[in-house]
PDB file of C-alpha atoms in Angstrom:
ATOM      1  CA  THR A   1     -48.684  53.819  43.260  1.00 60.00           C
ATOM      2  CA  TRP A   2     -50.446  57.128  43.423  1.00 74.00           C
ATOM      3  CA  SER A   3     -48.066  60.176  43.218  1.00 81.00           C
ATOM      4  CA  ASP A   4     -44.503  59.272  41.992  1.00 84.00           C
ATOM      5  CA  SER A   5     -43.287  62.447  43.593  1.00 89.00           C
ATOM      6  CA  HIS A   6     -44.323  61.118  47.031  1.00 95.00           C
ATOM      7  CA  ILE A   7     -41.931  58.120  47.052  1.00 94.00           C
ATOM      8  CA  LYS A   8     -38.124  58.614  47.322  1.00 94.00           C
ATOM      9  CA  GLN A   9     -35.078  56.435  47.262  1.00 93.00           C
ATOM     10  CA  ILE A  10     -32.689  57.389  50.076  1.00 94.00           C
ATOM     11  CA  ASP A  11     -29.416  56.094  51.537  1.00 92.00           C
ATOM     12  CA  GLY A  12     -28.197  55.158  48.148  1.00 92.00           C
ATOM     13  CA  GLY A  13     -31.297  53.300  47.164  1.00 87.00           C
ATOM     14  CA  ARG A  14     -31.087  51.098  50.260  1.00 91.00           C
ATOM     15  CA  ALA A  15     -34.200  52.683  51.866  1.00 95.00           C
ATOM     16  CA  ILE A  16     -37.531  54.179  50.703  1.00 95.00           C
ATOM     17  CA  GLN A  17     -39.272  57.337  52.082  1.00 97.00           C
ATOM     18  CA  LEU A  18     -43.090  57.450  51.628  1.00 97.00           C
ATOM     19  CA  ILE A  19     -44.727  60.849  51.843  1.00 97.00           C
ATOM     20  CA  LEU A  20     -48.319  61.626  52.693  1.00 97.00           C
ATOM     21  CA  ASP A  21     -49.785  65.166  52.188  1.00 95.00           C
ATOM     22  CA  GLN A  22     -53.127  66.576  51.160  1.00 94.00           C
ATOM     23  CA  ASN A  23     -52.462  65.768  47.495  1.00 93.00           C
ATOM     24  CA  SER A  24     -51.609  62.063  47.779  1.00 94.00           C
ATOM     25  CA  GLY A  25     -50.392  59.026  49.699  1.00 94.00           C
ATOM     26  CA  CYS A  26     -48.171  56.410  48.059  1.00 95.00           C
ATOM     27  CA  GLY A  27     -46.956  52.899  48.198  1.00 95.00           C
ATOM     28  CA  PHE A  28     -44.676  50.270  46.599  1.00 94.00           C
ATOM     29  CA  ALA A  29     -45.006  46.590  45.988  1.00 94.00           C
ATOM     30  CA  SER A  30     -43.049  43.404  45.276  1.00 94.00           C
ATOM     31  CA  LYS A  31     -42.718  42.472  41.587  1.00 92.00           C
ATOM     32  CA  ARG A  32     -43.807  38.917  42.184  1.00 93.00           C
ATOM     33  CA  LYS A  33     -46.296  37.060  44.264  1.00 94.00           C
ATOM     34  CA  TYR A  34     -45.353  34.317  46.752  1.00 94.00           C
ATOM     35  CA  LEU A  35     -46.977  31.156  48.151  1.00 91.00           C
ATOM     36  CA  PHE A  36     -45.891  30.687  51.682  1.00 93.00           C
ATOM     37  CA  GLY A  37     -42.713  32.068  53.166  1.00 95.00           C
ATOM     38  CA  HIS A  38     -41.141  34.584  55.594  1.00 97.00           C
ATOM     39  CA  ILE A  39     -41.251  38.255  54.739  1.00 97.00           C
ATOM     40  CA  SER A  40     -39.879  41.145  56.871  1.00 97.00           C
ATOM     41  CA  MET A  41     -39.328  44.859  56.629  1.00 97.00           C
ATOM     42  CA  LYS A  42     -37.660  47.326  58.818  1.00 98.00           C
ATOM     43  CA  ILE A  43     -39.926  50.423  59.199  1.00 98.00           C
ATOM     44  CA  LYS A  44     -39.623  53.808  60.991  1.00 98.00           C
ATOM     45  CA  LEU A  45     -43.039  55.243  61.448  1.00 98.00           C
ATOM     46  CA  ILE A  46     -44.262  58.862  61.216  1.00 97.00           C
ATOM     47  CA  SER A  47     -42.893  61.042  64.113  1.00 95.00           C
ATOM     48  CA  GLY A  48     -44.975  63.534  66.123  1.00 94.00           C
ATOM     49  CA  ASP A  49     -48.687  63.952  65.544  1.00 94.00           C
ATOM     50  CA  SER A  50     -49.648  61.152  63.124  1.00 95.00           C
ATOM     51  CA  ALA A  51     -53.346  60.911  64.042  1.00 95.00           C
ATOM     52  CA  GLY A  52     -55.435  59.812  61.128  1.00 96.00           C
ATOM     53  CA  THR A  53     -52.640  58.157  59.182  1.00 97.00           C
ATOM     54  CA  VAL A  54     -52.086  54.504  58.330  1.00 97.00           C
ATOM     55  CA  THR A  55     -48.710  53.117  57.479  1.00 97.00           C
ATOM     56  CA  ALA A  56     -49.027  49.535  56.102  1.00 97.00           C
ATOM     57  CA  PHE A  57     -47.007  46.569  55.453  1.00 97.00           C
ATOM     58  CA  TYR A  58     -49.009  43.590  54.107  1.00 98.00           C
ATOM     59  CA  MET A  59     -49.488  40.631  51.733  1.00 98.00           C
ATOM     60  CA  ASN A  60     -52.458  40.570  49.358  1.00 97.00           C
ATOM     61  CA  SER A  61     -53.603  38.161  46.672  1.00 95.00           C
ATOM     62  CA  ASP A  62     -55.122  41.077  44.621  1.00 92.00           C
ATOM     63  CA  THR A  63     -58.115  38.881  43.727  1.00 90.00           C
ATOM     64  CA  ASN A  64     -60.980  41.133  44.724  1.00 80.00           C
ATOM     65  CA  THR A  65     -63.942  39.328  46.206  1.00 82.00           C
ATOM     66  CA  ILE A  66     -61.997  36.141  47.094  1.00 92.00           C
ATOM     67  CA  ARG A  67     -58.822  37.828  48.270  1.00 93.00           C
ATOM     68  CA  ASP A  68     -56.465  36.516  50.856  1.00 97.00           C
ATOM     69  CA  GLU A  69     -54.653  39.166  52.812  1.00 97.00           C
ATOM     70  CA  LEU A  70     -52.352  39.349  55.871  1.00 98.00           C
ATOM     71  CA  ASP A  71     -52.112  42.892  57.273  1.00 98.00           C
ATOM     72  CA  PHE A  72     -49.816  44.963  59.530  1.00 98.00           C
ATOM     73  CA  GLU A  73     -51.498  48.448  59.869  1.00 98.00           C
ATOM     74  CA  PHE A  74     -49.829  51.072  62.082  1.00 97.00           C
ATOM     75  CA  LEU A  75     -52.496  53.486  63.334  1.00 96.00           C
ATOM     76  CA  GLY A  76     -51.228  57.049  63.892  1.00 95.00           C
ATOM     77  CA  ASN A  77     -51.580  58.881  67.155  1.00 93.00           C
ATOM     78  CA  ARG A  78     -51.673  62.223  68.810  1.00 91.00           C
ATOM     79  CA  THR A  79     -48.332  63.228  70.207  1.00 85.00           C
ATOM     80  CA  GLY A  80     -47.569  61.297  73.363  1.00 80.00           C
ATOM     81  CA  GLN A  81     -49.949  58.482  72.832  1.00 88.00           C
ATOM     82  CA  PRO A  82     -48.766  54.963  72.120  1.00 90.00           C
ATOM     83  CA  TYR A  83     -48.785  53.746  68.446  1.00 93.00           C
ATOM     84  CA  THR A  84     -51.216  50.973  67.699  1.00 96.00           C
ATOM     85  CA  VAL A  85     -50.581  48.104  65.361  1.00 98.00           C
ATOM     86  CA  GLN A  86     -53.614  46.359  63.973  1.00 98.00           C
ATOM     87  CA  THR A  87     -53.408  43.007  62.338  1.00 98.00           C
ATOM     88  CA  ASN A  88     -55.963  41.416  60.250  1.00 98.00           C
ATOM     89  CA  ILE A  89     -56.307  38.145  58.197  1.00 97.00           C
ATOM     90  CA  TYR A  90     -58.532  37.661  55.153  1.00 96.00           C
ATOM     91  CA  THR A  91     -59.021  34.117  53.852  1.00 95.00           C
ATOM     92  CA  HIS A  92     -61.128  33.603  50.739  1.00 93.00           C
ATOM     93  CA  GLY A  93     -62.600  37.002  50.898  1.00 93.00           C
ATOM     94  CA  LYS A  94     -63.585  36.977  54.589  1.00 92.00           C
ATOM     95  CA  GLY A  95     -61.766  39.487  56.855  1.00 93.00           C
ATOM     96  CA  ASP A  96     -63.079  41.168  60.020  1.00 95.00           C
ATOM     97  CA  ARG A  97     -60.494  39.526  62.148  1.00 96.00           C
ATOM     98  CA  GLU A  98     -58.863  42.545  63.686  1.00 97.00           C
ATOM     99  CA  GLN A  99     -56.557  42.524  66.719  1.00 97.00           C
ATOM    100  CA  ARG A 100     -54.841  45.601  68.097  1.00 97.00           C
ATOM    101  CA  VAL A 101     -51.702  45.832  70.146  1.00 98.00           C
ATOM    102  CA  ASN A 102     -50.209  49.058  71.607  1.00 97.00           C
ATOM    103  CA  LEU A 103     -46.431  48.955  70.863  1.00 97.00           C
ATOM    104  CA  TRP A 104     -44.114  48.933  73.948  1.00 96.00           C
ATOM    105  CA  PHE A 105     -41.609  51.373  72.262  1.00 96.00           C
ATOM    106  CA  ASP A 106     -41.606  54.495  70.077  1.00 95.00           C
ATOM    107  CA  PRO A 107     -41.680  53.097  66.597  1.00 97.00           C
ATOM    108  CA  ALA A 108     -41.026  56.567  65.151  1.00 96.00           C
ATOM    109  CA  ALA A 109     -37.686  56.992  66.909  1.00 96.00           C
ATOM    110  CA  ASP A 110     -35.810  54.244  65.009  1.00 97.00           C
ATOM    111  CA  PHE A 111     -36.320  51.289  62.641  1.00 97.00           C
ATOM    112  CA  HIS A 112     -37.878  48.112  63.993  1.00 98.00           C
ATOM    113  CA  THR A 113     -38.463  44.841  62.202  1.00 98.00           C
ATOM    114  CA  TYR A 114     -41.931  43.606  61.281  1.00 98.00           C
ATOM    115  CA  THR A 115     -42.289  40.031  60.033  1.00 98.00           C
ATOM    116  CA  ILE A 116     -44.965  37.729  58.614  1.00 98.00           C
ATOM    117  CA  MET A 117     -44.276  33.934  58.700  1.00 98.00           C
ATOM    118  CA  TRP A 118     -46.702  31.976  56.632  1.00 97.00           C
ATOM    119  CA  ASN A 119     -46.590  28.292  56.269  1.00 95.00           C
ATOM    120  CA  HIS A 120     -48.785  25.225  56.225  1.00 93.00           C
ATOM    121  CA  HIS A 121     -49.080  25.180  60.014  1.00 95.00           C
ATOM    122  CA  HIS A 122     -49.751  28.766  60.980  1.00 96.00           C
ATOM    123  CA  ILE A 123     -49.367  32.396  60.373  1.00 98.00           C
ATOM    124  CA  VAL A 124     -47.313  34.426  62.920  1.00 98.00           C
ATOM    125  CA  PHE A 125     -46.880  38.233  63.052  1.00 98.00           C
ATOM    126  CA  TYR A 126     -43.653  39.270  64.728  1.00 98.00           C
ATOM    127  CA  VAL A 127     -42.549  42.667  66.076  1.00 98.00           C
ATOM    128  CA  ASP A 128     -38.674  42.573  66.552  1.00 98.00           C
ATOM    129  CA  GLU A 129     -38.901  38.733  66.954  1.00 96.00           C
ATOM    130  CA  VAL A 130     -41.762  39.050  69.433  1.00 98.00           C
ATOM    131  CA  PRO A 131     -44.844  37.181  68.184  1.00 98.00           C
ATOM    132  CA  ILE A 132     -47.943  39.383  68.631  1.00 98.00           C
ATOM    133  CA  ARG A 133     -50.341  37.210  66.727  1.00 97.00           C
ATOM    134  CA  VAL A 134     -50.762  33.636  65.780  1.00 97.00           C
ATOM    135  CA  TYR A 135     -53.439  32.130  63.385  1.00 96.00           C
ATOM    136  CA  LYS A 136     -53.442  28.364  63.269  1.00 96.00           C
ATOM    137  CA  ASN A 137     -54.351  26.174  60.279  1.00 95.00           C
ATOM    138  CA  ASN A 138     -57.493  24.526  61.522  1.00 95.00           C
ATOM    139  CA  GLU A 139     -58.708  23.226  58.197  1.00 94.00           C
ATOM    140  CA  ALA A 140     -59.125  19.803  59.850  1.00 93.00           C
ATOM    141  CA  ILE A 141     -62.235  21.255  61.344  1.00 92.00           C
ATOM    142  CA  ASN A 142     -63.274  23.092  58.236  1.00 93.00           C
ATOM    143  CA  ILE A 143     -61.948  26.580  59.219  1.00 93.00           C
ATOM    144  CA  LEU A 144     -60.729  28.491  56.194  1.00 94.00           C
ATOM    145  CA  TYR A 145     -56.996  29.017  55.894  1.00 96.00           C
ATOM    146  CA  PRO A 146     -55.071  30.932  53.153  1.00 95.00           C
ATOM    147  CA  LYS A 147     -53.039  28.460  51.174  1.00 92.00           C
ATOM    148  CA  LEU A 148     -54.262  28.436  47.522  1.00 90.00           C
ATOM    149  CA  GLN A 149     -53.605  31.899  46.368  1.00 92.00           C
ATOM    150  CA  PRO A 150     -50.097  33.530  46.082  1.00 93.00           C
ATOM    151  CA  MET A 151     -49.770  37.041  47.542  1.00 96.00           C
ATOM    152  CA  GLY A 152     -47.723  40.009  46.643  1.00 96.00           C
ATOM    153  CA  VAL A 153     -46.056  42.209  49.344  1.00 97.00           C
ATOM    154  CA  TYR A 154     -47.241  45.784  49.749  1.00 96.00           C
ATOM    155  CA  SER A 155     -46.081  48.874  51.734  1.00 96.00           C
ATOM    156  CA  THR A 156     -48.382  51.937  51.750  1.00 96.00           C
ATOM    157  CA  LEU A 157     -49.030  55.220  53.527  1.00 97.00           C
ATOM    158  CA  TRP A 158     -52.427  56.852  53.376  1.00 95.00           C
ATOM    159  CA  GLU A 159     -54.956  59.053  55.063  1.00 95.00           C
ATOM    160  CA  ALA A 160     -57.743  57.174  57.035  1.00 94.00           C
ATOM    161  CA  ASP A 161     -59.036  59.602  59.687  1.00 93.00           C
ATOM    162  CA  ASP A 162     -62.567  58.347  59.371  1.00 94.00           C
ATOM    163  CA  TRP A 163     -61.500  55.262  61.464  1.00 93.00           C
ATOM    164  CA  ALA A 164     -57.842  55.002  62.212  1.00 92.00           C
ATOM    165  CA  THR A 165     -57.343  56.959  65.360  1.00 90.00           C
ATOM    166  CA  ARG A 166     -59.821  56.540  68.325  1.00 89.00           C
ATOM    167  CA  GLY A 167     -62.432  55.202  65.842  1.00 90.00           C
ATOM    168  CA  GLY A 168     -62.232  58.257  63.678  1.00 91.00           C
ATOM    169  CA  LEU A 169     -62.517  60.830  66.552  1.00 91.00           C
ATOM    170  CA  GLU A 170     -59.076  62.287  65.934  1.00 91.00           C
ATOM    171  CA  LYS A 171     -58.669  63.774  62.532  1.00 95.00           C
ATOM    172  CA  ILE A 172     -55.539  64.489  60.609  1.00 96.00           C
ATOM    173  CA  ASP A 173     -53.901  67.914  61.329  1.00 96.00           C
ATOM    174  CA  TRP A 174     -52.699  68.792  57.811  1.00 97.00           C
ATOM    175  CA  SER A 175     -50.558  71.614  59.198  1.00 96.00           C
ATOM    176  CA  LYS A 176     -48.166  68.752  60.401  1.00 95.00           C
ATOM    177  CA  ALA A 177     -47.804  67.512  56.840  1.00 96.00           C
ATOM    178  CA  PRO A 178     -45.908  66.092  55.029  1.00 97.00           C
ATOM    179  CA  PHE A 179     -46.009  62.826  56.978  1.00 97.00           C
ATOM    180  CA  LEU A 180     -43.064  60.633  56.433  1.00 97.00           C
ATOM    181  CA  ALA A 181     -42.485  56.888  56.855  1.00 98.00           C
ATOM    182  CA  TYR A 182     -39.298  54.953  56.154  1.00 98.00           C
ATOM    183  CA  TYR A 183     -38.683  51.361  54.918  1.00 97.00           C
ATOM    184  CA  LYS A 184     -35.566  49.359  54.508  1.00 97.00           C
ATOM    185  CA  ASP A 185     -34.083  45.883  54.533  1.00 95.00           C
ATOM    186  CA  PHE A 186     -36.940  44.502  52.411  1.00 92.00           C
ATOM    187  CA  ASP A 187     -36.551  40.594  52.768  1.00 94.00           C
ATOM    188  CA  ILE A 188     -38.649  37.911  51.139  1.00 94.00           C
ATOM    189  CA  GLU A 189     -37.858  34.217  51.439  1.00 94.00           C
ATOM    190  CA  GLY A 190     -40.754  32.417  49.795  1.00 93.00           C
ATOM    191  CA  CYS A 191     -41.964  30.510  46.825  1.00 90.00           C
ATOM    192  CA  ALA A 192     -42.114  33.087  44.026  1.00 90.00           C
ATOM    193  CA  VAL A 193     -44.854  32.490  41.453  1.00 86.00           C
ATOM    194  CA  PRO A 194     -44.707  31.423  38.748  1.00 79.00           C
ATOM    195  CA  GLY A 195     -42.448  28.623  39.991  1.00 72.00           C
ATOM    196  CA  PRO A 196     -42.528  24.885  40.529  1.00 68.00           C
ATOM    197  CA  ILE A 197     -46.080  23.912  41.769  1.00 65.00           C
ATOM    198  CA  SER A 198     -44.551  21.605  44.304  1.00 67.00           C
ATOM    199  CA  CYS A 199     -42.599  24.529  45.844  1.00 74.00           C
ATOM    200  CA  ALA A 200     -45.107  25.444  48.459  1.00 69.00           C
ATOM    201  CA  SER A 201     -45.281  21.999  50.045  1.00 71.00           C
ATOM    202  CA  ASN A 202     -41.558  21.203  49.698  1.00 77.00           C
ATOM    203  CA  PRO A 203     -40.322  20.187  53.213  1.00 75.00           C
ATOM    204  CA  ARG A 204     -36.810  21.471  52.176  1.00 83.00           C
ATOM    205  CA  ASN A 205     -38.077  25.042  52.307  1.00 91.00           C
ATOM    206  CA  TRP A 206     -36.831  26.107  55.774  1.00 94.00           C
ATOM    207  CA  TRP A 207     -39.994  28.026  56.693  1.00 94.00           C
ATOM    208  CA  GLU A 208     -41.915  24.583  56.614  1.00 92.00           C
ATOM    209  CA  GLY A 209     -39.292  22.929  58.977  1.00 92.00           C
ATOM    210  CA  THR A 210     -40.147  21.580  62.352  1.00 93.00           C
ATOM    211  CA  ALA A 211     -38.798  24.626  64.185  1.00 94.00           C
ATOM    212  CA  TYR A 212     -41.281  26.727  62.486  1.00 95.00           C
ATOM    213  CA  GLN A 213     -44.442  24.737  62.887  1.00 95.00           C
ATOM    214  CA  ALA A 214     -45.311  26.070  66.389  1.00 96.00           C
ATOM    215  CA  LEU A 215     -43.976  28.763  68.632  1.00 96.00           C
ATOM    216  CA  ASN A 216     -40.924  27.666  70.712  1.00 96.00           C
ATOM    217  CA  ALA A 217     -40.994  28.085  74.521  1.00 96.00           C
ATOM    218  CA  LYS A 218     -39.279  31.603  74.444  1.00 97.00           C
ATOM    219  CA  GLU A 219     -41.587  32.802  71.844  1.00 97.00           C
ATOM    220  CA  ALA A 220     -44.567  31.465  73.715  1.00 96.00           C
ATOM    221  CA  ARG A 221     -43.556  33.466  76.814  1.00 97.00           C
ATOM    222  CA  ARG A 222     -43.210  36.607  74.714  1.00 97.00           C
ATOM    223  CA  TYR A 223     -46.525  35.932  73.008  1.00 97.00           C
ATOM    224  CA  ARG A 224     -48.359  35.603  76.510  1.00 97.00           C
ATOM    225  CA  TRP A 225     -46.583  38.816  77.626  1.00 98.00           C
ATOM    226  CA  VAL A 226     -47.919  40.820  74.656  1.00 98.00           C
ATOM    227  CA  ARG A 227     -51.381  39.427  74.947  1.00 96.00           C
ATOM    228  CA  LEU A 228     -51.588  40.244  78.727  1.00 97.00           C
ATOM    229  CA  ASN A 229     -49.958  43.615  78.711  1.00 98.00           C
ATOM    230  CA  HIS A 230     -50.316  45.270  75.374  1.00 98.00           C
ATOM    231  CA  MET A 231     -53.341  43.992  73.537  1.00 97.00           C
ATOM    232  CA  ILE A 232     -56.222  46.406  73.496  1.00 97.00           C
ATOM    233  CA  TYR A 233     -58.724  44.801  71.049  1.00 97.00           C
ATOM    234  CA  ASP A 234     -59.517  41.285  69.936  1.00 97.00           C
ATOM    235  CA  TYR A 235     -62.351  40.453  67.648  1.00 97.00           C
ATOM    236  CA  CYS A 236     -62.814  37.183  69.335  1.00 95.00           C
ATOM    237  CA  THR A 237     -63.921  38.855  72.583  1.00 95.00           C
ATOM    238  CA  ASP A 238     -66.043  41.593  70.878  1.00 96.00           C
ATOM    239  CA  LYS A 239     -69.520  40.481  72.021  1.00 96.00           C
ATOM    240  CA  SER A 240     -71.295  43.451  70.205  1.00 96.00           C
ATOM    241  CA  ARG A 241     -69.862  42.314  66.849  1.00 95.00           C
ATOM    242  CA  TYR A 242     -69.809  38.641  67.532  1.00 95.00           C
ATOM    243  CA  PRO A 243     -72.426  37.476  70.171  1.00 96.00           C
ATOM    244  CA  VAL A 244     -71.330  33.968  69.153  1.00 94.00           C
ATOM    245  CA  PRO A 245     -67.444  33.895  68.885  1.00 92.00           C
ATOM    246  CA  PRO A 246     -66.158  32.922  65.365  1.00 93.00           C
ATOM    247  CA  ARG A 247     -65.326  29.284  65.201  1.00 91.00           C
ATOM    248  CA  GLU A 248     -61.560  29.911  64.749  1.00 91.00           C
ATOM    249  CA  CYS A 249     -61.600  31.749  68.144  1.00 92.00           C
ATOM    250  CA  LEU A 250     -63.023  28.635  69.836  1.00 86.00           C
ATOM    251  CA  ALA A 251     -60.615  26.371  68.093  1.00 76.00           C
ATOM    252  CA  GLY A 252     -57.690  28.238  69.541  1.00 67.00           C
ATOM    253  CA  ILE A 253     -56.167  30.763  67.092  1.00 56.00           C
TER     254      ILE A 253
END
């Protein structure tokens, strides 16, 4: 998407370089949509001064007003500041469920693996196998959960200096352009659509198995560690936006 000259295949076609400059950002997408599954990507983020940029890896139903979407958005920084990853979940057109975590490593120094696990029980966002966010299926108490719309997988790099870094206070320094992000090991294991309609609920799909219906003990410990030490924003505790916490927050997300 956007400018063809801003996306390059490297390493013999095994990796992709995305380029952002004052002319254009860019992105790429899966050819098919998927209903439930496990998607992962190794990404190396923009090095140096990346303030005002957003590097993204996400799933999207591409259905406008009633879209479902599962987002990893990596918010650029001024040199020396930690990179922030923002996650968001849209279900049936309703988003505004942002959480932000400061990464505990330099994601521009090397590739790291970012994963979305989406099944009938929960959605889990992982960074190098460490869960940073869990959104449980609470349909039993009438809380919306994305399960009806297949989603494509997207990777994009764009300029968002009106909000991305310190709420828009830090602007892009175009003298540092071009900004480069790298993607490789694009892995999707899910139900491709069109496919058998029973596919999504088939218990033989490994991502629906017992081992993936809740965090195991090791994952739960890592999850608590992230929440206690690296989380910097949670919509559930933002009293200015939500004087009454959203219902899914009270139900245990």
